[in-house]
XYZ file of C-alpha atoms in Angstrom:
339
model
C -199.630 -242.559 -18.528
C -196.115 -242.703 -19.952
C -193.989 -239.635 -20.533
C -190.535 -238.807 -21.880
C -188.254 -236.770 -19.674
C -184.610 -235.781 -19.402
C -183.607 -237.132 -16.012
C -180.308 -236.888 -14.161
C -179.612 -239.510 -11.515
C -176.582 -237.737 -10.107
C -175.871 -234.032 -10.449
C -172.397 -233.131 -11.625
C -172.311 -233.197 -15.420
C -174.499 -232.331 -18.383
C -173.462 -235.717 -19.780
C -175.431 -237.387 -16.976
C -178.692 -236.040 -18.392
C -180.530 -238.886 -20.156
C -183.836 -239.103 -22.044
C -185.996 -241.741 -20.387
C -189.523 -243.106 -20.623
C -191.301 -243.218 -17.278
C -194.710 -243.342 -15.645
C -196.570 -240.147 -14.758
C -199.178 -240.547 -12.033
C -202.667 -239.058 -12.252
C -202.961 -235.417 -11.142
C -204.043 -234.813 -7.559
C -207.198 -232.848 -6.766
C -205.592 -229.417 -7.101
C -203.273 -230.329 -9.968
C -203.404 -230.354 -13.744
C -201.521 -232.496 -16.243
C -199.887 -230.439 -18.968
C -198.740 -231.618 -22.360
C -195.577 -229.539 -22.615
C -195.129 -227.705 -25.910
C -192.124 -225.483 -25.110
C -189.412 -225.331 -22.439
C -187.454 -222.217 -21.458
C -183.799 -222.589 -20.442
C -182.297 -220.720 -17.482
C -178.838 -220.586 -15.923
C -180.290 -222.146 -12.779
C -180.805 -225.274 -14.899
C -177.074 -225.454 -15.644
C -176.062 -224.986 -12.026
C -178.597 -227.574 -10.867
C -177.387 -230.127 -13.421
C -173.784 -229.523 -12.363
C -174.613 -229.639 -8.658
C -173.604 -226.018 -8.019
C -177.077 -224.781 -7.044
C -178.034 -224.897 -3.372
C -181.649 -225.716 -4.261
C -180.676 -228.734 -6.385
C -182.798 -231.757 -5.399
C -181.008 -234.660 -3.782
C -180.798 -237.788 -5.903
C -182.563 -238.292 -9.224
C -184.491 -235.361 -10.693
C -185.756 -233.761 -13.893
C -184.281 -230.243 -14.355
C -186.075 -227.208 -15.725
C -188.031 -224.314 -14.201
C -190.184 -223.004 -17.039
C -192.585 -224.294 -19.687
C -195.797 -223.797 -21.629
C -198.348 -226.257 -22.953
C -201.907 -227.563 -23.018
C -203.945 -228.894 -20.093
C -204.909 -232.490 -20.883
C -206.159 -233.592 -17.442
C -207.237 -231.874 -14.237
C -208.019 -232.774 -10.648
C -211.474 -232.550 -9.114
C -210.661 -229.316 -7.243
C -209.566 -227.381 -10.339
C -212.275 -224.994 -11.519
C -210.144 -222.070 -12.781
C -208.884 -223.989 -15.821
C -210.374 -226.327 -18.402
C -208.948 -229.170 -20.426
C -207.584 -227.659 -23.623
C -206.482 -224.365 -22.027
C -203.142 -223.011 -23.227
C -201.009 -222.202 -20.201
C -197.526 -221.175 -19.114
C -195.963 -221.862 -15.783
C -193.029 -222.305 -13.448
C -192.076 -225.439 -11.574
C -189.511 -226.179 -8.892
C -187.590 -228.412 -11.330
C -189.293 -230.837 -13.730
C -189.955 -228.994 -17.011
C -187.539 -231.041 -19.158
C -190.379 -233.399 -20.076
C -193.198 -233.811 -22.576
C -195.820 -234.048 -19.790
C -195.877 -232.881 -16.168
C -198.224 -232.460 -13.214
C -198.366 -229.100 -11.460
C -200.491 -227.367 -8.833
C -203.041 -225.021 -10.406
C -201.577 -222.025 -8.550
C -198.364 -222.134 -10.577
C -199.850 -221.647 -14.037
C -201.308 -218.758 -16.022
C -203.209 -218.689 -19.279
C -201.016 -217.668 -22.193
C -201.911 -214.126 -23.341
C -203.838 -213.885 -26.599
C -201.638 -213.815 -29.677
C -198.692 -215.439 -27.905
C -197.101 -218.669 -29.115
C -196.018 -221.487 -26.825
C -192.443 -220.263 -27.307
C -193.353 -216.830 -25.938
C -195.148 -218.431 -22.998
C -192.125 -220.533 -22.071
C -189.856 -217.464 -22.261
C -191.804 -215.106 -20.039
C -192.264 -216.022 -16.388
C -188.779 -216.573 -14.966
C -187.038 -213.706 -16.737
C -189.751 -211.100 -16.241
C -190.333 -212.098 -12.611
C -186.596 -211.927 -11.870
C -186.333 -208.472 -13.429
C -189.476 -207.171 -11.693
C -188.597 -208.488 -8.254
C -185.040 -207.139 -8.531
C -185.991 -203.664 -9.728
C -189.333 -202.981 -8.089
C -189.470 -204.987 -4.877
C -185.806 -204.969 -3.893
C -184.393 -202.098 -5.923
C -187.269 -199.734 -5.045
C -186.905 -198.121 -8.455
C -188.110 -194.519 -8.688
C -188.895 -192.195 -11.562
C -185.722 -191.202 -13.450
C -183.483 -193.694 -11.639
C -180.174 -194.689 -13.202
C -179.930 -198.460 -13.623
C -176.968 -200.649 -14.611
C -177.837 -204.122 -15.907
C -175.188 -206.778 -16.489
C -175.743 -209.515 -19.102
C -178.188 -207.097 -20.652
C -178.822 -209.120 -23.821
C -180.187 -212.093 -21.904
C -183.827 -212.616 -21.063
C -183.630 -210.949 -17.656
C -181.598 -208.044 -19.024
C -184.102 -207.340 -21.781
C -187.062 -207.327 -19.402
C -185.132 -205.303 -16.826
C -184.743 -202.527 -19.384
C -188.392 -202.693 -20.425
C -189.570 -202.467 -16.825
C -187.067 -199.720 -15.954
C -188.310 -197.648 -18.896
C -191.775 -197.679 -17.329
C -190.118 -195.543 -14.632
C -188.329 -193.300 -17.163
C -185.007 -194.730 -15.998
C -181.654 -194.095 -17.652
C -180.431 -197.606 -18.419
C -176.910 -198.848 -19.055
C -176.463 -202.418 -20.278
C -173.268 -204.459 -20.275
C -172.460 -207.363 -22.589
C -169.470 -209.536 -23.305
C -169.510 -209.106 -27.084
C -170.011 -206.232 -29.520
C -172.334 -208.530 -31.509
C -175.056 -207.798 -28.948
C -174.891 -204.000 -29.054
C -177.396 -203.563 -31.879
C -180.057 -205.555 -30.017
C -179.668 -203.450 -26.872
C -179.883 -200.197 -28.807
C -183.019 -201.484 -30.505
C -184.440 -202.380 -27.093
C -183.922 -198.808 -25.902
C -180.907 -199.035 -23.625
C -179.440 -195.541 -23.289
C -175.859 -196.789 -23.315
C -174.066 -200.102 -23.816
C -170.737 -201.167 -22.344
C -168.664 -204.131 -23.474
C -167.126 -205.730 -20.406
C -163.410 -205.539 -21.183
C -160.360 -204.417 -19.213
C -161.400 -200.756 -19.226
C -164.878 -201.439 -17.808
C -164.271 -199.080 -14.896
C -163.452 -196.104 -17.105
C -166.287 -196.847 -19.523
C -168.767 -196.941 -16.654
C -167.533 -193.580 -15.377
C -167.946 -192.081 -18.850
C -171.437 -193.522 -19.210
C -172.587 -192.222 -15.835
C -171.132 -188.726 -16.318
C -172.696 -186.832 -13.388
C -175.517 -189.305 -12.809
C -176.002 -191.088 -9.498
C -175.923 -194.849 -10.061
C -179.017 -195.988 -8.160
C -179.518 -199.669 -8.986
C -177.284 -202.446 -10.292
C -178.566 -205.857 -11.377
C -175.642 -208.253 -11.140
C -175.377 -211.882 -12.219
C -171.639 -211.923 -12.937
C -169.743 -211.137 -9.750
C -165.972 -210.818 -9.429
C -164.298 -207.589 -10.496
C -167.427 -206.451 -12.332
C -169.382 -206.606 -9.067
C -166.636 -204.761 -7.191
C -166.405 -201.900 -9.659
C -170.185 -201.596 -9.949
C -170.479 -201.386 -6.169
C -167.670 -198.837 -6.003
C -169.333 -196.510 -8.500
C -172.815 -196.666 -6.989
C -173.926 -193.394 -5.484
C -175.229 -192.795 -1.981
C -178.403 -194.797 -1.470
C -177.445 -197.201 -4.264
C -178.634 -200.808 -4.272
C -176.887 -203.712 -5.970
C -179.076 -206.783 -6.427
C -177.347 -210.105 -6.999
C -179.545 -212.645 -8.776
C -176.986 -214.988 -10.323
C -173.408 -216.167 -10.305
C -172.281 -216.672 -13.891
C -168.632 -216.401 -12.880
C -168.812 -219.962 -11.539
C -169.814 -221.398 -14.912
C -166.662 -222.775 -16.511
C -168.223 -223.737 -19.841
C -167.681 -227.507 -19.748
C -170.058 -230.412 -19.295
C -169.018 -230.575 -15.647
C -167.543 -227.892 -13.387
C -163.828 -227.197 -13.278
C -163.692 -227.467 -9.517
C -160.270 -225.841 -9.181
C -161.468 -222.755 -11.060
C -164.719 -222.714 -9.141
C -162.847 -222.926 -5.843
C -160.395 -220.215 -6.911
C -163.201 -217.861 -7.896
C -165.051 -218.633 -4.675
C -162.044 -217.905 -2.486
C -161.250 -214.661 -4.336
C -164.863 -213.457 -4.557
C -165.566 -209.858 -3.493
C -166.233 -209.409 0.200
C -168.153 -206.485 1.641
C -167.664 -205.377 5.243
C -171.170 -204.854 6.706
C -169.884 -201.949 8.804
C -168.799 -200.130 5.664
C -172.319 -200.195 4.214
C -173.644 -197.625 6.646
C -170.633 -195.362 6.056
C -171.119 -195.549 2.295
C -174.940 -195.585 2.500
C -175.106 -198.458 0.015
C -176.948 -201.768 0.016
C -176.145 -205.256 -1.283
C -179.148 -207.539 -1.723
C -179.587 -210.965 -3.204
C -182.421 -213.293 -4.009
C -183.208 -216.653 -5.472
C -186.398 -217.062 -7.469
C -187.000 -220.386 -5.709
C -187.803 -218.238 -2.647
C -191.037 -217.143 -4.301
C -192.099 -220.742 -4.897
C -193.281 -221.015 -1.286
C -195.038 -217.634 -1.487
C -197.413 -218.386 -4.323
C -199.869 -215.538 -3.617
C -197.011 -213.046 -3.739
C -195.677 -214.570 -6.949
C -199.090 -214.417 -8.637
C -199.484 -210.786 -7.572
C -196.127 -209.849 -9.101
C -196.910 -211.679 -12.342
C -200.252 -209.901 -12.627
C -198.467 -206.580 -12.066
C -196.039 -207.440 -14.855
C -198.817 -208.391 -17.262
C -200.583 -205.089 -16.512
C -197.455 -203.250 -17.704
C -198.231 -204.466 -21.253
C -194.584 -205.177 -21.979
C -193.516 -206.436 -25.390
C -193.328 -210.153 -26.091
C -190.165 -211.982 -25.062
C -187.272 -212.136 -27.510
C -186.657 -215.690 -28.642
C -182.993 -216.249 -29.421
C -182.865 -219.826 -30.683
C -185.282 -222.758 -30.822
C -184.240 -226.411 -30.558
C -186.241 -229.628 -30.905
C -186.868 -231.750 -27.818
C -184.472 -234.409 -29.098
C -181.788 -231.692 -29.255
C -182.187 -230.568 -25.659
C -178.592 -231.390 -24.715
C -177.335 -229.290 -27.625
C -179.628 -226.463 -26.518
C -178.252 -226.594 -22.979
C -174.655 -226.505 -24.231
C -175.356 -223.600 -26.611
C -177.091 -221.662 -23.859
C -174.206 -222.369 -21.494
C -171.746 -220.862 -23.998
C -173.056 -217.351 -23.363
C -173.236 -216.679 -27.093
C -177.020 -216.458 -27.249
C -179.360 -213.503 -26.904
C -182.875 -213.436 -25.563
C -184.372 -216.780 -24.556
C -183.287 -220.233 -25.694
C -186.338 -222.442 -26.190
C -186.772 -226.192 -26.599
C -189.851 -227.058 -28.645
C -191.735 -230.249 -27.786
C -193.894 -232.019 -30.395
């Protein structure tokens, strides 16, 4: 069958992303073919397109990690799903398309009452927040948690999961336009990341021990967060937004400058301070599918609220959606709707 997909033949620039018509082979025995109805955008998409992501495929590829849709074909070994099922899933690149093939182990049925947009907004952000807080952060009852980029999809789900542990949550944002959303979501305090971030964090913590930090920014924000963590604190790095320079292609001089001046932690100092720095890449879980499915089932059992959809673009506007998402001016999840 024929499909439409946004393909990039050479990573390096958003402008290299082109809509093409191409053949899609029949699904293998353990695969299904999905008619994609919604695509969720993630910062990993931007870094892959610009060639700044270590997991970026070599040569030509279709970006995108997250989607939802309808099963239209299935292989002979697929018994868990039927043609016509509404599903959501993750893929190791390839969701910027109107059809795709995927192994049956990487999809879930969309919960009742959820739209395709909700389905495409759920897996990556909730799984990132859960793995950071629960598996790596070892969150306990009444922990104090600091979440950077708190108005994004991961930040929203991080707060929702942390509240299941009665945590005191502090969210940081880059604009005061996002404060109202975070208060509505139940963050206990909100900090705008400006020059006095250090003092504002001290005031927010008061006498609390800062137990967990979720960081996707780096730079001085990382350094100050690490400094103010209490004994036993864990900082989990799951992104590197500081290397995004906002253009269609990277500003390599700025990227290099930020890389060379990035914070550096002496391993010997960690034992003296009794602090931990951990990092992870969601692609890691791709090769551990049973573990990933277990975590997703745990998340679903938490009965968290539906994702927050920030903006919705049409498939033909995907490039505009990517650029708007890259600007950092959005909240919640940016979705591309496919007819």
